[in-house]
Amino acid sequence: MEQVQYEQGIAELLLAEIPRDVTHAINEGLLAGARRAYAKTKDLNKGHRANGLGQERHFLMNEAFHTALAVHNASPTPIHGNDLIVGHQGEIMLGRVNVGPVWNNCRRSITRRRLCAYNEALGHWVEADLFSEPPPHTAIAAFFVAVFSKDQSELPTSIQISVPDADMSKWLFREDVEKFLRRYDDPPMTQEDLAQPRLKAALRKQNESEK
């Protein structure tokens, strides 16, 4: 139950800082970049098509990600070779990564690991440390993760918005972007007030006698 509450808290933080239009534009841009990469490499020799497709996905989806961020004034870092592109939405720093069915390559990037160090405070929220106060956070790193199958398909099987812990050993929050987008339409969770005020017996009798 507590884990669900923590995940809900992270989701609410993302929703508060990242406008719906930005989330939608990034999702559509990444899908478009994947389609372009597939079209550009579908006729390559079978022997190196997988490598070519992976490389084109990286470059073209990077370009699409950068464009979506720039159009919505999210201050993306410049496109430069294999450098990680990072956008900024309030306290959220946004990156992206492509993965296979097993998410085993996310920690290879030194820049990505440095970025995730900002999530130290979130780790304390999820697993409370009884001997220290949670550190204040000034920024949080979140990633749009495009998950691809092994069959060199045109589109990712899913695109997820994900928040890792500080050392990228686990994910504190992961959700398909299509599902996350529906959160913008959900009303805030409120707790119904079931308390019913009751007059004390003597006071109730007094009120009734005065009628």
PDB file of C-alpha atoms in Angstrom:
ATOM      1  CA  MET A   1       0.000   0.000   0.000  1.00  0.00           C
ATOM      2  CA  GLU A   2       2.801   2.422   0.911  1.00  0.00           C
ATOM      3  CA  GLN A   3       4.582   1.691  -2.386  1.00  0.00           C
ATOM      4  CA  VAL A   4       1.410   2.593  -4.279  1.00  0.00           C
ATOM      5  CA  GLN A   5       1.172   5.847  -2.347  1.00  0.00           C
ATOM      6  CA  TYR A   6       4.799   6.734  -3.115  1.00  0.00           C
ATOM      7  CA  GLU A   7       4.268   5.992  -6.802  1.00  0.00           C
ATOM      8  CA  GLN A   8       1.149   8.131  -6.763  1.00  0.00           C
ATOM      9  CA  GLY A   9       3.142  10.930  -5.167  1.00  0.00           C
ATOM     10  CA  ILE A  10       5.803  10.775  -7.890  1.00  0.00           C
ATOM     11  CA  ALA A  11       3.097  10.686 -10.573  1.00  0.00           C
ATOM     12  CA  GLU A  12       1.479  13.795  -9.102  1.00  0.00           C
ATOM     13  CA  LEU A  13       4.843  15.573  -9.076  1.00  0.00           C
ATOM     14  CA  LEU A  14       5.378  14.734 -12.756  1.00  0.00           C
ATOM     15  CA  LEU A  15       1.856  15.854 -13.634  1.00  0.00           C
ATOM     16  CA  ALA A  16       2.340  19.152 -11.808  1.00  0.00           C
ATOM     17  CA  GLU A  17       5.622  19.957 -13.540  1.00  0.00           C
ATOM     18  CA  ILE A  18       5.223  18.513 -17.046  1.00  0.00           C
ATOM     19  CA  PRO A  19       2.352  19.952 -19.120  1.00  0.00           C
ATOM     20  CA  ARG A  20       0.181  17.489 -20.997  1.00  0.00           C
ATOM     21  CA  ASP A  21       1.168  19.050 -24.348  1.00  0.00           C
ATOM     22  CA  VAL A  22       4.839  18.326 -23.633  1.00  0.00           C
ATOM     23  CA  THR A  23       4.195  14.697 -22.708  1.00  0.00           C
ATOM     24  CA  HIS A  24       2.027  14.200 -25.793  1.00  0.00           C
ATOM     25  CA  ALA A  25       4.513  15.909 -28.128  1.00  0.00           C
ATOM     26  CA  ILE A  26       7.430  13.816 -26.852  1.00  0.00           C
ATOM     27  CA  ASN A  27       5.447  10.602 -27.243  1.00  0.00           C
ATOM     28  CA  GLU A  28       4.393  11.451 -30.804  1.00  0.00           C
ATOM     29  CA  GLY A  29       7.865  12.653 -31.694  1.00  0.00           C
ATOM     30  CA  LEU A  30       9.542   9.458 -30.522  1.00  0.00           C
ATOM     31  CA  LEU A  31       7.072   7.346 -32.507  1.00  0.00           C
ATOM     32  CA  ALA A  32       7.736   9.468 -35.601  1.00  0.00           C
ATOM     33  CA  GLY A  33      11.499   9.145 -35.130  1.00  0.00           C
ATOM     34  CA  ALA A  34      11.198   5.365 -34.841  1.00  0.00           C
ATOM     35  CA  ARG A  35       9.170   5.216 -38.060  1.00  0.00           C
ATOM     36  CA  ARG A  36      11.778   7.291 -39.898  1.00  0.00           C
ATOM     37  CA  ALA A  37      14.588   5.055 -38.652  1.00  0.00           C
ATOM     38  CA  TYR A  38      12.746   1.929 -39.785  1.00  0.00           C
ATOM     39  CA  ALA A  39      11.998   3.369 -43.238  1.00  0.00           C
ATOM     40  CA  LYS A  40      15.609   4.469 -43.662  1.00  0.00           C
ATOM     41  CA  THR A  41      17.101   1.069 -42.845  1.00  0.00           C
ATOM     42  CA  LYS A  42      14.508  -1.501 -43.937  1.00  0.00           C
ATOM     43  CA  ASP A  43      16.360  -2.212 -47.189  1.00  0.00           C
ATOM     44  CA  LEU A  44      19.832  -2.544 -45.684  1.00  0.00           C
ATOM     45  CA  ASN A  45      21.714  -5.793 -45.951  1.00  0.00           C
ATOM     46  CA  LYS A  46      20.460  -8.254 -43.353  1.00  0.00           C
ATOM     47  CA  GLY A  47      23.971  -8.665 -41.969  1.00  0.00           C
ATOM     48  CA  HIS A  48      24.179  -5.164 -40.548  1.00  0.00           C
ATOM     49  CA  ARG A  49      20.570  -4.012 -40.554  1.00  0.00           C
ATOM     50  CA  ALA A  50      20.205  -4.404 -36.786  1.00  0.00           C
ATOM     51  CA  ASN A  51      23.195  -2.137 -36.174  1.00  0.00           C
ATOM     52  CA  GLY A  52      22.012   0.390 -38.715  1.00  0.00           C
ATOM     53  CA  LEU A  53      18.498   0.422 -37.285  1.00  0.00           C
ATOM     54  CA  GLY A  54      19.760   0.921 -33.736  1.00  0.00           C
ATOM     55  CA  GLN A  55      21.999   3.783 -34.795  1.00  0.00           C
ATOM     56  CA  GLU A  56      19.280   5.530 -36.809  1.00  0.00           C
ATOM     57  CA  ARG A  57      16.797   5.113 -33.975  1.00  0.00           C
ATOM     58  CA  HIS A  58      19.254   6.855 -31.680  1.00  0.00           C
ATOM     59  CA  PHE A  59      19.896   9.817 -33.968  1.00  0.00           C
ATOM     60  CA  LEU A  60      16.391  10.325 -35.366  1.00  0.00           C
ATOM     61  CA  MET A  61      14.583   9.829 -32.062  1.00  0.00           C
ATOM     62  CA  ASN A  62      17.080  12.216 -30.457  1.00  0.00           C
ATOM     63  CA  GLU A  63      16.201  14.818 -33.086  1.00  0.00           C
ATOM     64  CA  ALA A  64      12.483  14.296 -32.514  1.00  0.00           C
ATOM     65  CA  PHE A  65      12.927  14.523 -28.739  1.00  0.00           C
ATOM     66  CA  HIS A  66      14.937  17.735 -29.077  1.00  0.00           C
ATOM     67  CA  THR A  67      12.309  19.272 -31.378  1.00  0.00           C
ATOM     68  CA  ALA A  68       9.434  18.428 -29.013  1.00  0.00           C
ATOM     69  CA  LEU A  69      11.304  20.004 -26.109  1.00  0.00           C
ATOM     70  CA  ALA A  70      12.345  23.106 -28.059  1.00  0.00           C
ATOM     71  CA  VAL A  71       8.850  23.779 -29.435  1.00  0.00           C
ATOM     72  CA  HIS A  72       7.477  23.764 -25.890  1.00  0.00           C
ATOM     73  CA  ASN A  73      10.254  25.941 -24.439  1.00  0.00           C
ATOM     74  CA  ALA A  74      11.694  23.107 -22.368  1.00  0.00           C
ATOM     75  CA  SER A  75      15.287  24.313 -22.894  1.00  0.00           C
ATOM     76  CA  PRO A  76      16.874  21.172 -24.375  1.00  0.00           C
ATOM     77  CA  THR A  77      20.631  20.812 -24.375  1.00  0.00           C
ATOM     78  CA  PRO A  78      22.160  20.952 -27.875  1.00  0.00           C
ATOM     79  CA  ILE A  79      22.291  17.956 -30.196  1.00  0.00           C
ATOM     80  CA  HIS A  80      25.900  16.807 -30.279  1.00  0.00           C
ATOM     81  CA  GLY A  81      26.872  13.305 -31.344  1.00  0.00           C
ATOM     82  CA  ASN A  82      25.956  10.742 -28.713  1.00  0.00           C
ATOM     83  CA  ASP A  83      25.485  13.316 -25.952  1.00  0.00           C
ATOM     84  CA  LEU A  84      22.422  12.896 -23.788  1.00  0.00           C
ATOM     85  CA  ILE A  85      19.743  15.479 -24.542  1.00  0.00           C
ATOM     86  CA  VAL A  86      18.180  16.916 -21.404  1.00  0.00           C
ATOM     87  CA  GLY A  87      15.123  19.146 -21.249  1.00  0.00           C
ATOM     88  CA  HIS A  88      13.818  21.092 -18.275  1.00  0.00           C
ATOM     89  CA  GLN A  89      10.244  21.403 -17.057  1.00  0.00           C
ATOM     90  CA  GLY A  90      10.076  23.067 -13.682  1.00  0.00           C
ATOM     91  CA  GLU A  91      11.935  20.796 -11.253  1.00  0.00           C
ATOM     92  CA  ILE A  92      11.961  17.902 -13.711  1.00  0.00           C
ATOM     93  CA  MET A  93      14.940  17.168 -15.947  1.00  0.00           C
ATOM     94  CA  LEU A  94      13.827  15.073 -18.909  1.00  0.00           C
ATOM     95  CA  GLY A  95      15.992  12.583 -20.773  1.00  0.00           C
ATOM     96  CA  ARG A  96      15.272   9.645 -23.049  1.00  0.00           C
ATOM     97  CA  VAL A  97      16.665   6.203 -23.758  1.00  0.00           C
ATOM     98  CA  ASN A  98      15.964   3.235 -26.038  1.00  0.00           C
ATOM     99  CA  VAL A  99      16.047  -0.246 -24.518  1.00  0.00           C
ATOM    100  CA  GLY A 100      15.398  -3.841 -25.550  1.00  0.00           C
ATOM    101  CA  PRO A 101      13.060  -6.271 -23.807  1.00  0.00           C
ATOM    102  CA  VAL A 102      15.508  -6.367 -20.886  1.00  0.00           C
ATOM    103  CA  TRP A 103      16.390  -2.936 -19.530  1.00  0.00           C
ATOM    104  CA  ASN A 104      20.077  -3.725 -19.145  1.00  0.00           C
ATOM    105  CA  ASN A 105      21.820  -0.838 -20.863  1.00  0.00           C
ATOM    106  CA  CYS A 106      20.448   2.180 -19.025  1.00  0.00           C
ATOM    107  CA  ARG A 107      23.398   2.440 -16.626  1.00  0.00           C
ATOM    108  CA  ARG A 108      26.065   2.452 -19.328  1.00  0.00           C
ATOM    109  CA  SER A 109      25.915   6.213 -19.764  1.00  0.00           C
ATOM    110  CA  ILE A 110      28.012   8.157 -17.244  1.00  0.00           C
ATOM    111  CA  THR A 111      26.014  11.303 -17.976  1.00  0.00           C
ATOM    112  CA  ARG A 112      22.756   9.457 -17.343  1.00  0.00           C
ATOM    113  CA  ARG A 113      24.047   8.175 -14.002  1.00  0.00           C
ATOM    114  CA  ARG A 114      25.120  11.663 -12.976  1.00  0.00           C
ATOM    115  CA  LEU A 115      21.696  12.983 -13.869  1.00  0.00           C
ATOM    116  CA  CYS A 116      19.991  10.324 -11.769  1.00  0.00           C
ATOM    117  CA  ALA A 117      22.030  11.307  -8.723  1.00  0.00           C
ATOM    118  CA  TYR A 118      19.529  14.152  -8.323  1.00  0.00           C
ATOM    119  CA  ASN A 119      16.917  11.526  -7.412  1.00  0.00           C
ATOM    120  CA  GLU A 120      18.547  10.864  -4.050  1.00  0.00           C
ATOM    121  CA  ALA A 121      15.636  12.511  -2.249  1.00  0.00           C
ATOM    122  CA  LEU A 122      13.102  10.313  -4.010  1.00  0.00           C
ATOM    123  CA  GLY A 123      14.921   7.223  -2.805  1.00  0.00           C
ATOM    124  CA  HIS A 124      14.473   8.415   0.767  1.00  0.00           C
ATOM    125  CA  TRP A 125      10.775   8.964   0.143  1.00  0.00           C
ATOM    126  CA  VAL A 126      10.305   5.413  -1.093  1.00  0.00           C
ATOM    127  CA  GLU A 127      12.407   3.731   1.591  1.00  0.00           C
ATOM    128  CA  ALA A 128      12.462   5.892   4.667  1.00  0.00           C
ATOM    129  CA  ASP A 129      15.817   6.138   6.413  1.00  0.00           C
ATOM    130  CA  LEU A 130      15.184   6.139  10.168  1.00  0.00           C
ATOM    131  CA  PHE A 131      18.585   7.637  10.930  1.00  0.00           C
ATOM    132  CA  SER A 132      18.630  10.658   8.645  1.00  0.00           C
ATOM    133  CA  GLU A 133      16.353  13.332   7.320  1.00  0.00           C
ATOM    134  CA  PRO A 134      15.399  13.130   3.631  1.00  0.00           C
ATOM    135  CA  PRO A 135      17.586  15.568   1.701  1.00  0.00           C
ATOM    136  CA  PRO A 136      15.788  18.431  -0.036  1.00  0.00           C
ATOM    137  CA  HIS A 137      15.481  18.085  -3.797  1.00  0.00           C
ATOM    138  CA  THR A 138      16.020  20.891  -6.257  1.00  0.00           C
ATOM    139  CA  ALA A 139      15.613  18.785  -9.393  1.00  0.00           C
ATOM    140  CA  ILE A 140      14.454  15.310 -10.357  1.00  0.00           C
ATOM    141  CA  ALA A 141      15.427  13.217 -13.390  1.00  0.00           C
ATOM    142  CA  ALA A 142      12.778  11.396 -15.411  1.00  0.00           C
ATOM    143  CA  PHE A 143      13.164   9.484 -18.675  1.00  0.00           C
ATOM    144  CA  PHE A 144      11.017   8.645 -21.640  1.00  0.00           C
ATOM    145  CA  VAL A 145      11.966   5.033 -22.304  1.00  0.00           C
ATOM    146  CA  ALA A 146      11.201   3.485 -25.697  1.00  0.00           C
ATOM    147  CA  VAL A 147      11.059  -0.301 -25.341  1.00  0.00           C
ATOM    148  CA  PHE A 148      11.821  -2.282 -28.499  1.00  0.00           C
ATOM    149  CA  SER A 149      11.414  -5.989 -29.171  1.00  0.00           C
ATOM    150  CA  LYS A 150      14.133  -8.146 -30.740  1.00  0.00           C
ATOM    151  CA  ASP A 151      12.390  -8.517 -34.098  1.00  0.00           C
ATOM    152  CA  GLN A 152      13.528  -5.149 -35.552  1.00  0.00           C
ATOM    153  CA  SER A 153       9.960  -3.866 -35.645  1.00  0.00           C
ATOM    154  CA  GLU A 154       8.972  -0.419 -36.831  1.00  0.00           C
ATOM    155  CA  LEU A 155       7.660   0.914 -33.533  1.00  0.00           C
ATOM    156  CA  PRO A 156       8.516   0.358 -29.878  1.00  0.00           C
ATOM    157  CA  THR A 157       6.284  -2.028 -27.979  1.00  0.00           C
ATOM    158  CA  SER A 158       5.753   0.802 -25.514  1.00  0.00           C
ATOM    159  CA  ILE A 159       7.015   4.211 -24.494  1.00  0.00           C
ATOM    160  CA  GLN A 160       7.134   4.694 -20.757  1.00  0.00           C
ATOM    161  CA  ILE A 161       7.759   7.647 -18.506  1.00  0.00           C
ATOM    162  CA  SER A 162      10.092   6.381 -15.809  1.00  0.00           C
ATOM    163  CA  VAL A 163      11.866   7.698 -12.731  1.00  0.00           C
ATOM    164  CA  PRO A 164      14.928   5.748 -11.516  1.00  0.00           C
ATOM    165  CA  ASP A 165      16.549   5.821  -8.121  1.00  0.00           C
ATOM    166  CA  ALA A 166      19.803   7.685  -7.614  1.00  0.00           C
ATOM    167  CA  ASP A 167      22.110   4.885  -8.824  1.00  0.00           C
ATOM    168  CA  MET A 168      19.747   3.499 -11.484  1.00  0.00           C
ATOM    169  CA  SER A 169      19.484   0.156  -9.727  1.00  0.00           C
ATOM    170  CA  LYS A 170      15.681   0.187  -9.799  1.00  0.00           C
ATOM    171  CA  TRP A 171      12.736   2.211 -11.037  1.00  0.00           C
ATOM    172  CA  LEU A 172      10.726   4.194  -8.518  1.00  0.00           C
ATOM    173  CA  PHE A 173       8.012   4.890 -11.071  1.00  0.00           C
ATOM    174  CA  ARG A 174       7.270   3.380 -14.492  1.00  0.00           C
ATOM    175  CA  GLU A 175       4.136   3.841 -16.543  1.00  0.00           C
ATOM    176  CA  ASP A 176       3.139   3.636 -20.192  1.00  0.00           C
ATOM    177  CA  VAL A 177       2.822   7.158 -21.572  1.00  0.00           C
ATOM    178  CA  GLU A 178      -0.643   6.458 -22.984  1.00  0.00           C
ATOM    179  CA  LYS A 179      -1.822   5.531 -19.495  1.00  0.00           C
ATOM    180  CA  PHE A 180       0.038   8.471 -17.970  1.00  0.00           C
ATOM    181  CA  LEU A 181      -1.668  10.882 -20.360  1.00  0.00           C
ATOM    182  CA  ARG A 182      -5.047   9.777 -19.013  1.00  0.00           C
ATOM    183  CA  ARG A 183      -3.979  10.952 -15.571  1.00  0.00           C
ATOM    184  CA  TYR A 184      -4.255  14.558 -16.769  1.00  0.00           C
ATOM    185  CA  ASP A 185      -8.008  14.030 -17.171  1.00  0.00           C
ATOM    186  CA  ASP A 186      -8.535  12.304 -13.830  1.00  0.00           C
ATOM    187  CA  PRO A 187      -9.936  14.529 -11.063  1.00  0.00           C
ATOM    188  CA  PRO A 188      -7.717  14.957  -8.006  1.00  0.00           C
ATOM    189  CA  MET A 189      -8.195  12.223  -5.441  1.00  0.00           C
ATOM    190  CA  THR A 190     -10.266  13.472  -2.537  1.00  0.00           C
ATOM    191  CA  GLN A 191     -11.348  11.695   0.586  1.00  0.00           C
ATOM    192  CA  GLU A 192     -15.045  11.801   1.270  1.00  0.00           C
ATOM    193  CA  ASP A 193     -15.907  13.340   4.620  1.00  0.00           C
ATOM    194  CA  LEU A 194     -18.042  10.697   6.300  1.00  0.00           C
ATOM    195  CA  ALA A 195     -18.163  12.453   9.652  1.00  0.00           C
ATOM    196  CA  GLN A 196     -21.712  13.264  10.712  1.00  0.00           C
ATOM    197  CA  PRO A 197     -22.046  15.967  13.381  1.00  0.00           C
ATOM    198  CA  ARG A 198     -24.294  14.894  16.246  1.00  0.00           C
ATOM    199  CA  LEU A 199     -25.822  17.048  18.949  1.00  0.00           C
ATOM    200  CA  LYS A 200     -25.461  15.856  22.493  1.00  0.00           C
ATOM    201  CA  ALA A 201     -28.657  14.357  23.874  1.00  0.00           C
ATOM    202  CA  ALA A 202     -29.365  17.218  26.310  1.00  0.00           C
ATOM    203  CA  LEU A 203     -28.725  19.869  23.679  1.00  0.00           C
ATOM    204  CA  ARG A 204     -30.883  17.972  21.166  1.00  0.00           C
ATOM    205  CA  LYS A 205     -33.800  17.830  23.682  1.00  0.00           C
ATOM    206  CA  GLN A 206     -33.393  21.522  24.373  1.00  0.00           C
ATOM    207  CA  ASN A 207     -33.558  22.344  20.675  1.00  0.00           C
ATOM    208  CA  GLU A 208     -36.637  20.188  20.267  1.00  0.00           C
ATOM    209  CA  SER A 209     -38.420  21.861  23.230  1.00  0.00           C
ATOM    210  CA  GLU A 210     -37.772  25.290  21.794  1.00  0.00           C
ATOM    211  CA  LYS A 211     -39.501  24.482  18.535  1.00  0.00           C
TER     212      LYS A 211
END
